[in-house]
Coordinates of C-alpha atoms in Angstrom, one line a residue:
Chain A
X55 CA 116.5 80.5 86.9
X56 CA 116.1 78.9 90.3
X57 CA 113.5 81.2 91.8
X58 CA 110.8 83.7 90.7
X59 CA 112.2 87.3 91.3
X60 CA 110.4 89.4 93.8
X61 CA 110.0 92.1 91.2
X62 CA 110.2 92.1 87.5
X63 CA 110.0 95.0 85.2
X64 CA 109.2 93.9 81.7
X65 CA 110.0 96.4 78.9
X66 CA 108.6 99.2 81.0
X67 CA 108.3 102.7 79.6
X68 CA 106.8 105.9 80.8
X69 CA 106.5 108.9 78.4
X70 CA 105.5 112.3 79.6
X71 CA 104.4 113.9 76.4
X72 CA 107.5 113.7 74.2
X73 CA 109.8 113.1 77.1
X74 CA 110.9 109.4 77.5
X75 CA 111.4 109.4 81.3
X76 CA 111.6 105.6 81.2
X77 CA 112.2 103.8 78.0
X78 CA 112.0 100.1 77.7
X79 CA 113.6 99.1 81.0
X80 CA 114.0 95.4 82.0
X81 CA 114.8 94.8 85.5
X82 CA 114.6 91.8 87.9
X83 CA 115.2 92.0 91.7
X84 CA 115.9 88.7 93.2
X85 CA 114.6 87.6 96.7
X86 CA 116.7 88.9 99.5
X87 CA 119.1 91.0 97.6
X88 CA 119.9 94.7 97.8
X89 CA 119.7 96.1 94.2
X90 CA 120.9 99.7 93.9
X91 CA 119.5 101.7 91.0
X92 CA 121.9 104.6 90.1
X93 CA 122.2 107.1 87.4
X94 CA 122.7 110.9 86.8
X95 CA 119.8 113.2 87.8
X96 CA 116.9 112.9 85.4
X97 CA 117.8 109.5 84.3
X98 CA 114.5 108.1 85.4
X99 CA 115.2 106.5 88.8
X100 CA 112.5 108.1 90.7
X101 CA 110.0 107.5 87.9
X102 CA 110.7 103.9 88.1
X103 CA 109.9 103.9 91.8
X104 CA 106.8 105.8 91.1
X105 CA 105.7 103.3 88.5
X106 CA 106.3 100.3 90.8
X107 CA 104.2 101.8 93.6
X108 CA 101.4 102.9 91.2
X109 CA 101.7 106.7 91.5
X110 CA 101.0 106.9 87.8
X111 CA 100.1 104.4 85.0
X112 CA 102.7 102.8 82.6
X113 CA 102.9 103.9 79.0
X114 CA 104.0 100.4 78.1
X115 CA 105.4 97.1 79.6
X116 CA 104.4 95.1 82.7
X117 CA 105.3 95.1 86.3
X118 CA 105.3 91.7 88.0
X119 CA 105.4 91.2 91.7
X120 CA 105.9 87.7 93.1
X121 CA 104.8 86.3 89.8
X122 CA 101.6 88.4 89.7
X123 CA 101.0 91.3 87.3
X124 CA 100.4 94.4 89.3
X125 CA 100.5 96.8 86.4
X126 CA 96.9 97.9 86.8
X127 CA 96.5 97.7 90.6
X128 CA 95.6 100.7 92.6
X129 CA 98.3 101.9 95.0
X130 CA 96.8 100.6 98.2
X131 CA 96.4 97.2 96.8
X132 CA 100.1 97.0 95.9
X133 CA 101.0 98.0 99.5
X134 CA 99.0 95.0 100.7
X135 CA 100.6 93.0 97.8
X136 CA 104.0 93.7 99.5
X137 CA 105.5 96.9 98.1
X138 CA 106.3 99.9 100.3
X139 CA 108.3 103.0 99.6
X140 CA 110.0 106.1 101.1
X141 CA 110.2 109.4 99.5
X142 CA 113.2 111.4 98.5
X143 CA 111.7 114.5 100.0
X144 CA 110.3 113.4 103.3
X145 CA 106.7 112.7 103.3
X146 CA 105.0 112.1 106.6
X147 CA 101.7 112.9 108.3
X148 CA 102.9 115.9 110.2
X149 CA 99.8 116.6 112.2
X150 CA 99.8 113.1 113.5
X151 CA 102.1 111.6 116.3
X152 CA 105.0 109.3 115.5
X153 CA 103.0 106.5 117.1
X154 CA 99.9 107.1 114.8
X155 CA 102.1 107.4 111.7
X156 CA 103.3 103.8 112.3
X157 CA 100.1 102.3 113.8
X158 CA 97.9 102.8 110.7
X159 CA 100.8 102.0 108.2
X160 CA 101.4 98.9 110.1
X161 CA 101.0 95.5 108.5
X162 CA 98.5 96.5 105.9
X163 CA 98.2 93.2 104.2
X164 CA 97.1 91.3 107.2
X165 CA 94.9 94.2 108.3
X166 CA 92.9 94.0 105.0
X167 CA 92.0 90.4 105.7
X168 CA 90.6 91.2 109.1
X169 CA 86.9 92.2 109.5
X170 CA 85.8 95.8 109.5
X171 CA 85.4 96.1 113.2
X172 CA 88.8 94.5 114.2
X173 CA 90.7 96.3 111.5
X174 CA 89.5 99.8 112.3
X175 CA 88.5 99.7 116.0
X176 CA 90.5 96.8 117.4
X177 CA 93.5 98.0 119.5
X178 CA 95.3 94.5 119.8
X179 CA 98.3 94.1 122.0
X180 CA 100.3 92.6 119.2
X181 CA 99.9 95.7 117.1
X182 CA 101.2 97.7 120.0
X183 CA 104.2 95.6 120.6
X184 CA 105.1 95.7 117.0
X185 CA 105.0 99.5 116.8
X186 CA 107.1 99.6 120.0
X187 CA 109.7 97.3 118.5
X188 CA 109.8 99.4 115.3
X189 CA 110.3 102.5 117.4
X190 CA 113.1 101.0 119.3
X191 CA 114.8 99.8 116.2
X192 CA 114.7 103.3 114.7
X193 CA 115.7 104.9 118.0
X194 CA 112.4 106.9 118.1
X195 CA 110.8 105.4 121.2
X196 CA 111.2 108.6 123.1
X197 CA 109.5 110.5 120.4
X198 CA 106.4 108.3 120.3
X199 CA 103.9 110.9 121.3
X200 CA 105.5 113.7 119.4
X201 CA 103.8 115.2 116.3
X202 CA 105.9 114.1 113.2
X203 CA 106.1 117.7 112.1
X204 CA 108.0 118.6 115.2
X205 CA 110.8 116.0 114.8
X206 CA 114.3 117.0 113.7
X207 CA 115.3 116.2 110.1
X208 CA 117.2 113.1 110.9
X209 CA 114.4 111.7 113.0
X210 CA 111.9 112.4 110.2
X211 CA 114.1 110.4 107.9
X212 CA 114.2 107.5 110.3
X213 CA 110.3 107.8 110.7
X214 CA 109.9 107.6 107.1
X215 CA 111.9 104.4 106.8
X216 CA 110.1 103.1 109.9
X217 CA 106.6 103.9 108.4
X218 CA 107.5 102.1 105.1
X219 CA 108.8 99.0 107.1
X220 CA 105.6 98.9 109.2
X221 CA 103.7 97.8 106.2
X222 CA 105.8 94.6 106.3
X223 CA 106.8 94.7 102.7
X224 CA 108.4 91.9 100.7
X225 CA 110.0 94.6 98.6
X226 CA 111.1 98.0 100.0
X227 CA 111.8 100.9 97.7
X228 CA 114.1 103.4 99.3
X229 CA 114.4 106.6 97.3
X230 CA 117.5 108.4 98.3
X231 CA 117.3 107.6 102.0
X232 CA 120.8 109.3 102.6
X233 CA 119.9 112.6 101.1
X234 CA 120.9 115.3 103.6
X235 CA 122.4 113.0 106.2
X236 CA 125.8 113.3 107.8
X237 CA 128.5 110.5 107.9
X238 CA 127.4 109.1 111.3
X239 CA 123.7 109.0 110.2
X240 CA 124.7 107.3 107.0
X241 CA 126.5 104.7 108.9
X242 CA 123.4 104.0 111.0
X243 CA 121.4 103.9 107.8
X244 CA 123.8 101.4 106.3
X245 CA 123.4 99.2 109.3
X246 CA 119.6 99.4 109.4
X247 CA 119.3 98.5 105.7
X248 CA 121.5 95.5 106.3
X249 CA 119.4 94.3 109.2
X250 CA 116.2 94.8 107.3
X251 CA 117.5 92.7 104.5
X252 CA 118.7 90.1 106.9
X253 CA 115.1 89.9 108.1
X254 CA 114.1 88.9 104.7
X255 CA 113.0 92.2 103.0
X256 CA 114.3 92.7 99.4
X257 CA 115.4 96.2 98.8
X258 CA 115.6 98.4 95.8
X259 CA 117.8 101.3 96.7
X260 CA 118.0 104.5 94.8
X261 CA 121.0 106.5 96.0
X262 CA 123.4 109.1 94.9
X263 CA 125.8 108.6 97.8
X264 CA 128.2 106.2 96.1
X265 CA 130.1 105.0 99.2
X266 CA 126.9 103.7 100.6
X267 CA 125.8 102.1 97.4
X268 CA 129.2 100.4 96.9
X269 CA 129.1 99.3 100.5
X270 CA 125.7 97.5 100.7
X271 CA 124.5 96.8 97.2
X272 CA 124.6 93.2 96.0
X273 CA 124.1 94.3 92.5
X274 CA 123.8 97.7 90.7
X275 CA 121.7 98.8 87.8
X276 CA 122.6 102.0 86.0
X277 CA 120.2 104.2 84.2
X278 CA 120.9 107.0 81.7
X279 CA 118.2 109.0 79.8
X280 CA 115.5 106.4 80.8
X281 CA 117.5 103.4 79.6
X282 CA 119.3 100.8 81.4
X283 CA 123.0 101.0 80.4
X284 CA 124.6 98.6 82.7
X285 CA 123.9 96.0 85.3
X286 CA 126.1 93.8 87.5
X287 CA 128.2 93.7 90.7
X288 CA 129.5 96.9 92.3
X289 CA 133.0 96.1 91.0
X290 CA 132.0 95.4 87.4
X291 CA 129.8 98.5 87.3
X292 CA 132.5 100.7 88.6
X293 CA 134.9 99.4 86.0
X294 CA 132.4 99.8 83.1
X295 CA 133.4 102.5 80.6
X296 CA 129.8 103.2 79.5
X297 CA 128.9 104.0 83.1
X298 CA 131.9 106.3 83.5
X299 CA 130.9 108.1 80.4
X300 CA 127.4 108.6 81.6
X301 CA 128.5 110.2 84.8
X302 CA 131.6 112.0 83.7
X303 CA 130.9 112.7 80.0
X304 CA 133.0 111.8 77.0
X305 CA 136.5 113.3 76.7
X306 CA 135.3 115.7 74.0
X307 CA 132.7 117.1 76.3
X308 CA 135.0 117.7 79.1
Chain B
X1076 CA 65.1 128.4 132.2
X1077 CA 63.5 131.2 130.2
X1078 CA 62.1 130.3 126.7
X1079 CA 64.8 132.5 124.9
X1080 CA 67.5 130.6 126.4
X1081 CA 66.0 127.3 125.7
X1082 CA 65.6 128.3 122.1
X1083 CA 69.2 129.4 121.7
X1084 CA 70.4 126.3 123.4
X1085 CA 68.2 124.1 121.1
X1086 CA 69.4 126.0 118.1
X1087 CA 73.1 125.5 119.2
X1088 CA 72.5 121.8 119.6
X1089 CA 70.8 121.3 116.4
X1090 CA 73.3 123.3 114.3
X1091 CA 76.1 121.4 115.9
X1092 CA 75.0 118.3 114.1
X1093 CA 75.5 119.8 110.6
X1094 CA 78.7 121.5 111.8
X1095 CA 80.0 118.1 112.8
X1096 CA 78.9 116.7 109.6
X1097 CA 80.9 119.4 107.6
X1098 CA 83.8 119.0 110.0
X1099 CA 84.0 115.2 109.5
X1100 CA 84.5 115.8 105.8
X1101 CA 87.0 118.5 106.5
X1102 CA 88.9 115.9 108.4
X1103 CA 89.3 113.8 105.3
X1104 CA 90.4 116.8 103.4
X1105 CA 87.1 117.6 101.5
X1106 CA 85.4 121.0 101.6
X1107 CA 81.6 120.5 101.3
X1108 CA 79.3 123.4 100.9
X1109 CA 76.4 121.0 100.6
X1110 CA 75.7 119.4 104.0
X1111 CA 72.5 121.4 104.2
X1112 CA 71.1 119.0 101.5
X1113 CA 71.3 116.2 103.9
X1114 CA 70.0 118.3 106.8
X1115 CA 67.0 119.0 104.5
X1116 CA 66.6 115.4 103.6
X1117 CA 66.6 114.4 107.3
X1118 CA 64.1 117.1 108.2
X1119 CA 61.6 116.1 105.5
X1120 CA 62.1 112.4 106.1
X1121 CA 61.5 112.7 109.8
X1122 CA 58.6 115.1 109.5
X1123 CA 56.9 112.8 107.0
X1124 CA 57.5 109.8 109.1
X1125 CA 55.8 111.2 112.3
X1126 CA 53.2 113.6 110.8
X1127 CA 52.1 111.5 107.8
X1128 CA 53.0 107.8 108.7
X1129 CA 52.4 108.1 112.5
X1130 CA 55.9 106.7 113.4
X1131 CA 57.2 107.3 116.9
X1132 CA 59.9 110.0 117.1
X1133 CA 62.9 107.6 117.8
X1134 CA 62.1 105.6 114.6
X1135 CA 61.7 108.8 112.6
X1136 CA 65.0 110.2 113.7
X1137 CA 66.8 106.9 112.9
X1138 CA 65.1 106.9 109.6
X1139 CA 66.2 110.4 108.8
X1140 CA 69.9 109.6 109.6
X1141 CA 69.6 106.5 107.5
X1142 CA 68.2 108.0 104.4
X1143 CA 70.4 111.0 104.5
X1144 CA 73.4 108.8 105.1
X1145 CA 72.3 106.7 102.1
X1146 CA 71.9 109.7 99.9
X1147 CA 75.3 111.0 101.0
X1148 CA 76.8 107.6 99.8
X1149 CA 75.0 107.7 96.6
X1150 CA 76.2 111.4 95.9
X1151 CA 79.7 110.5 97.2
X1152 CA 80.4 107.7 94.8
X1153 CA 80.6 110.0 91.8
X1154 CA 81.6 113.3 93.5
X1155 CA 84.5 112.1 95.7
X1156 CA 86.4 111.3 92.6
X1157 CA 86.7 115.0 92.2
X1158 CA 89.2 116.9 94.2
X1159 CA 89.4 120.2 96.0
X1160 CA 87.5 123.0 94.3
X1161 CA 85.7 120.7 92.0
X1162 CA 84.3 118.6 94.8
X1163 CA 83.3 121.8 96.6
X1164 CA 81.4 123.0 93.6
X1165 CA 79.8 119.7 93.0
X1166 CA 78.4 119.6 96.6
X1167 CA 77.2 123.1 96.1
X1168 CA 75.4 122.2 93.0
X1169 CA 73.8 119.1 94.5
X1170 CA 72.5 121.0 97.6
X1171 CA 70.9 123.6 95.4
X1172 CA 69.3 120.9 93.3
X1173 CA 67.9 119.2 96.5
X1174 CA 66.6 122.5 97.6
X1175 CA 64.8 123.2 94.3
X1176 CA 63.5 119.6 94.3
X1177 CA 61.8 120.3 97.7
X1178 CA 60.4 123.5 96.2
X1179 CA 58.5 121.2 93.8
X1180 CA 57.8 118.4 96.3
X1181 CA 54.1 117.8 97.0
X1182 CA 53.0 115.0 99.1
X1183 CA 49.9 115.7 101.0
X1184 CA 47.7 113.4 103.0
X1185 CA 44.2 114.0 104.6
X1186 CA 44.7 113.6 108.4
X1187 CA 41.9 114.5 110.8
X1188 CA 40.2 116.5 108.1
X1189 CA 43.3 118.4 107.3
X1190 CA 45.8 118.3 104.5
X1191 CA 49.2 117.7 105.8
X1192 CA 52.6 117.2 104.1
X1193 CA 55.1 118.9 102.1
X1194 CA 53.6 121.5 99.8
X1195 CA 56.2 122.7 97.5
X1196 CA 57.6 126.2 98.3
X1197 CA 55.0 126.8 100.9
X1198 CA 56.9 124.2 103.0
X1199 CA 55.8 121.4 105.2
X1200 CA 53.7 122.5 108.1
X1201 CA 52.1 120.6 110.9
X1202 CA 54.9 118.4 112.3
X1203 CA 53.2 118.4 115.7
X1204 CA 54.7 115.4 117.2
X1205 CA 56.1 117.1 120.3
X1206 CA 52.8 118.9 121.0
X1207 CA 50.6 115.9 120.5
X1208 CA 52.8 113.8 122.7
X1209 CA 53.3 116.5 125.4
X1210 CA 57.1 116.7 125.0
X1211 CA 58.1 119.9 126.8
X1212 CA 60.7 122.3 125.2
X1213 CA 63.0 121.4 128.1
X1214 CA 62.6 117.7 127.4
X1215 CA 63.3 118.2 123.8
X1216 CA 66.4 120.2 124.7
X1217 CA 67.6 117.2 126.8
X1218 CA 66.9 114.9 123.9
X1219 CA 68.9 117.2 121.5
X1220 CA 71.9 117.3 124.0
X1221 CA 71.6 113.5 124.7
X1222 CA 71.9 112.7 120.9
X1223 CA 74.7 115.3 120.6
X1224 CA 76.6 113.8 123.5
X1225 CA 76.2 110.4 121.9
X1226 CA 77.6 111.7 118.6
X1227 CA 80.5 113.3 120.4
X1228 CA 81.2 110.1 122.2
X1229 CA 81.3 108.3 118.8
X1230 CA 83.8 110.9 117.7
X1231 CA 86.0 110.4 120.8
X1232 CA 86.0 106.7 120.0
X1233 CA 86.7 107.5 116.4
X1234 CA 89.7 109.6 117.3
X1235 CA 91.3 106.8 119.2
X1236 CA 90.7 104.2 116.5
X1237 CA 92.6 103.3 113.4
X1238 CA 89.8 104.5 111.4
X1239 CA 89.9 108.0 112.8
X1240 CA 93.7 108.2 112.3
X1241 CA 93.1 106.8 108.7
X1242 CA 90.7 109.7 108.1
X1243 CA 93.2 112.2 109.2
X1244 CA 95.8 110.7 107.1
X1245 CA 93.6 111.0 104.0
X1246 CA 93.0 114.6 105.0
X1247 CA 96.6 115.4 105.2
X1248 CA 98.0 113.6 102.2
X1249 CA 95.7 111.1 100.2
X1250 CA 98.5 109.9 98.0
X1251 CA 100.6 109.0 101.0
X1252 CA 97.6 107.4 102.6
X1253 CA 97.1 105.2 99.6
X1254 CA 100.8 104.3 99.8
X1255 CA 100.1 103.3 103.5
X1256 CA 97.7 100.7 102.2
X1257 CA 94.4 102.7 102.8
X1258 CA 91.7 102.3 100.3
X1259 CA 91.2 106.1 100.0
X1260 CA 88.0 106.3 97.8
X1261 CA 86.1 103.7 99.9
X1262 CA 87.1 105.4 103.2
X1263 CA 86.0 108.8 101.8
X1264 CA 82.7 107.4 100.9
X1265 CA 82.3 105.9 104.4
X1266 CA 83.1 109.4 105.9
X1267 CA 80.6 111.0 103.5
X1268 CA 77.9 108.6 104.6
X1269 CA 78.6 109.2 108.3
X1270 CA 78.6 112.9 107.7
X1271 CA 75.3 112.7 105.8
X1272 CA 73.8 110.6 108.6
X1273 CA 74.8 113.2 111.2
X1274 CA 73.4 116.1 109.2
X1275 CA 70.1 114.1 108.5
X1276 CA 69.8 113.4 112.3
X1277 CA 70.1 117.1 112.9
X1278 CA 67.6 117.8 110.3
X1279 CA 65.2 115.4 111.9
X1280 CA 65.4 117.2 115.2
X1281 CA 65.2 120.6 113.5
X1282 CA 61.8 119.7 111.9
X1283 CA 60.4 118.6 115.2
X1284 CA 61.7 121.6 117.1
X1285 CA 60.3 124.2 114.6
X1286 CA 57.2 122.1 113.6
X1287 CA 57.5 123.2 110.1
X1288 CA 60.2 123.2 107.4
X1289 CA 60.4 125.2 104.2
X1290 CA 63.0 124.7 101.5
X1291 CA 64.5 128.2 101.7
X1292 CA 65.9 127.5 105.1
X1293 CA 68.2 125.0 103.5
X1294 CA 70.1 127.5 101.3
X1295 CA 73.7 127.9 100.6
X1296 CA 74.3 130.2 103.7
X1297 CA 73.5 127.3 106.0
X1298 CA 76.0 125.2 104.2
X1299 CA 78.7 128.0 104.3
X1300 CA 78.1 128.6 108.0
X1301 CA 78.3 124.8 108.8
X1302 CA 81.7 124.7 107.0
X1303 CA 82.9 127.8 108.7
X1304 CA 82.2 126.5 112.2
X1305 CA 84.8 123.8 111.7
X1306 CA 87.3 126.2 110.3
X1307 CA 86.8 128.6 113.1
X1308 CA 86.6 126.1 115.9
X1309 CA 89.5 123.9 114.6
X1310 CA 90.3 120.7 113.1
X1311 CA 92.0 119.1 116.1
X1312 CA 89.0 117.9 117.9
X1313 CA 85.3 117.3 117.4
X1314 CA 84.8 120.0 120.0
X1315 CA 86.1 122.4 117.4
X1316 CA 83.0 122.8 115.3
X1317 CA 80.9 123.1 118.5
X1318 CA 83.1 125.9 119.6
X1319 CA 82.4 127.5 116.2
X1320 CA 78.6 127.1 116.6
X1321 CA 78.8 128.6 120.2
X1322 CA 80.7 131.6 118.9
X1323 CA 78.4 132.2 116.0
X1324 CA 74.9 131.4 117.5
X1325 CA 75.6 131.8 121.2
X1326 CA 77.5 135.0 120.8
X1327 CA 76.9 136.8 117.5
X1328 CA 73.3 135.9 116.8
X1329 CA 71.9 136.0 120.4
X1330 CA 73.6 138.8 122.1
X1331 CA 72.0 142.1 121.3
X1332 CA 75.1 144.1 121.0
X1333 CA 75.9 142.3 117.7
X1334 CA 72.4 142.7 116.4
X1335 CA 72.6 143.5 112.6
X1336 CA 76.3 143.1 112.6
X1337 CA 76.3 139.3 112.9
X1338 CA 77.4 138.6 109.3
X1339 CA 80.0 141.3 109.3
X1340 CA 81.6 140.1 112.4
X1341 CA 81.3 136.5 111.3
X1342 CA 82.9 137.0 108.0
X1343 CA 85.7 139.1 109.5
X1344 CA 86.4 136.4 112.1
X1345 CA 86.5 133.7 109.4
X1346 CA 89.0 135.8 107.3
X1347 CA 91.2 136.7 110.3
X1348 CA 91.3 133.1 111.5
X1349 CA 92.1 131.7 108.1
X1350 CA 95.3 133.9 108.1
X1351 CA 96.2 133.7 111.9
X1352 CA 95.2 130.0 112.6
X1353 CA 94.5 128.3 109.3
X1354 CA 93.5 125.0 111.0
X1355 CA 91.3 126.8 113.6
X1356 CA 91.3 127.7 117.2
X1357 CA 91.5 124.2 118.5
X1358 CA 94.0 123.0 115.8
X1359 CA 95.9 119.7 116.1
X1360 CA 99.0 121.3 117.6
X1361 CA 97.0 122.9 120.4
X1362 CA 94.9 119.7 121.0
X1363 CA 98.1 117.7 121.2
X1364 CA 99.7 120.0 123.7
X1365 CA 96.6 120.0 125.8
X1366 CA 96.5 116.1 125.6
X1367 CA 100.0 115.9 126.8
X1368 CA 99.1 117.7 130.0
X1369 CA 96.9 114.7 130.9
X1370 CA 99.1 111.9 129.6
X1371 CA 102.5 112.0 131.4
X1372 CA 104.0 108.7 130.6
X1373 CA 105.5 109.1 127.1
X1374 CA 104.9 105.9 125.2
X1375 CA 101.2 105.9 125.7
X1376 CA 99.8 105.6 122.2
X1377 CA 96.1 105.2 121.7

């Protein structure tokens, strides 16, 4: 192994009562790659994202970020440690403007190291320029002063991506970013994800839209019933009979 | 100005402090029925400082804000882990506890051949600073509004700062706020401390305006009103709770036509507004629309 992975899940489990939502999953995400996590509905993909960002505690296993164990860290500390995420169902601060949504989300790791006054009351030029660049990148500059709740669906999706990216994450978790998008929007999304990766951000992508997954993923991991059933290049996963069975069922069931 | 008007305006000013206090917590998504506890602590602290210890008024007011803010932080540490209804009930319980403690609080000192100081449920008489120092009622009114203006200026600054936006984020969705890297628990305690200090300052002014305080003034109704002012006036701007106070005290309590019907009209108003405008008259959307009239160039930001 030449390099420490950005993210490592070691035998991670999450049980809700008797339900084994995630059951002994090992997963490593290498620096600079786009790893897609796919699987049928209820296979535990979103649960894994929730575990990585700390939404609820693990039942068993460890989560290691950049070589440091983050399993017991609170959510906000993980963000400054370099993990940011988007939500499958859009989650924004609707009563705040587009600008405000990005301004406070911005660059949390560096912010935390600043003094109280500078962090909370300083309005530095660099912060401003950065927000403006992010807005440009996501084609939202003209909506800067709009309340997030008043944006159209596609714009809200872009803002959600922009908000997560503003934290300057080392690892970005995208939870079904293409949900509800049309072909053209998916195309733009594809481009943006690539650009973000080229800027050095590692991406864990959860997506049902197979065309997008096959087009941008470097590697794919497949989950079924909370277990990892396959991992590899898009081509090898596509050819894998176990994966086909998970998605389509066995001949007897059909 | 006639005395009645001065009295009404002074009242409006002082109640505005506790309304702002409850409003600040509303901003961070917490419903507190207990801000009257910090108002009471401020009132007693400031009264004791001038009447018993001979402090000047300015120091006494600073002290009342500091001790109420400190108390709010101490209460906030355990209670802000609770959410929604549980937090609301905890604040209510705490406030009643404070009121009952003041019913039992005796601290009397012989001053000029007279016993002065808090005397349990009989209250605390003889906070005569403004008479002894010839502060006229108009002058005191000016002091109230000067401090209120300073508090509002602080809120305007807050609204334009990252901290203010962070408070609003926590109020809207505290999980998402944490996922934006905000240390939610710490920021909530900070908000609670600031809110406690504001209520304490209001209490300090109240004690000196009325010259005596008694525990029963600080009952649940004061807390409920303080909270309702923000809900009526709106969450969009710090002027919201002030609008609520003006509507209630300026209109319902002080205009004779409403005499005797104040609570009925007030309760009805709250009920109607919660249905029609759940985030108050001056809600975020309206404040945003008004703000855009003044800011033409689109990418203005803060």
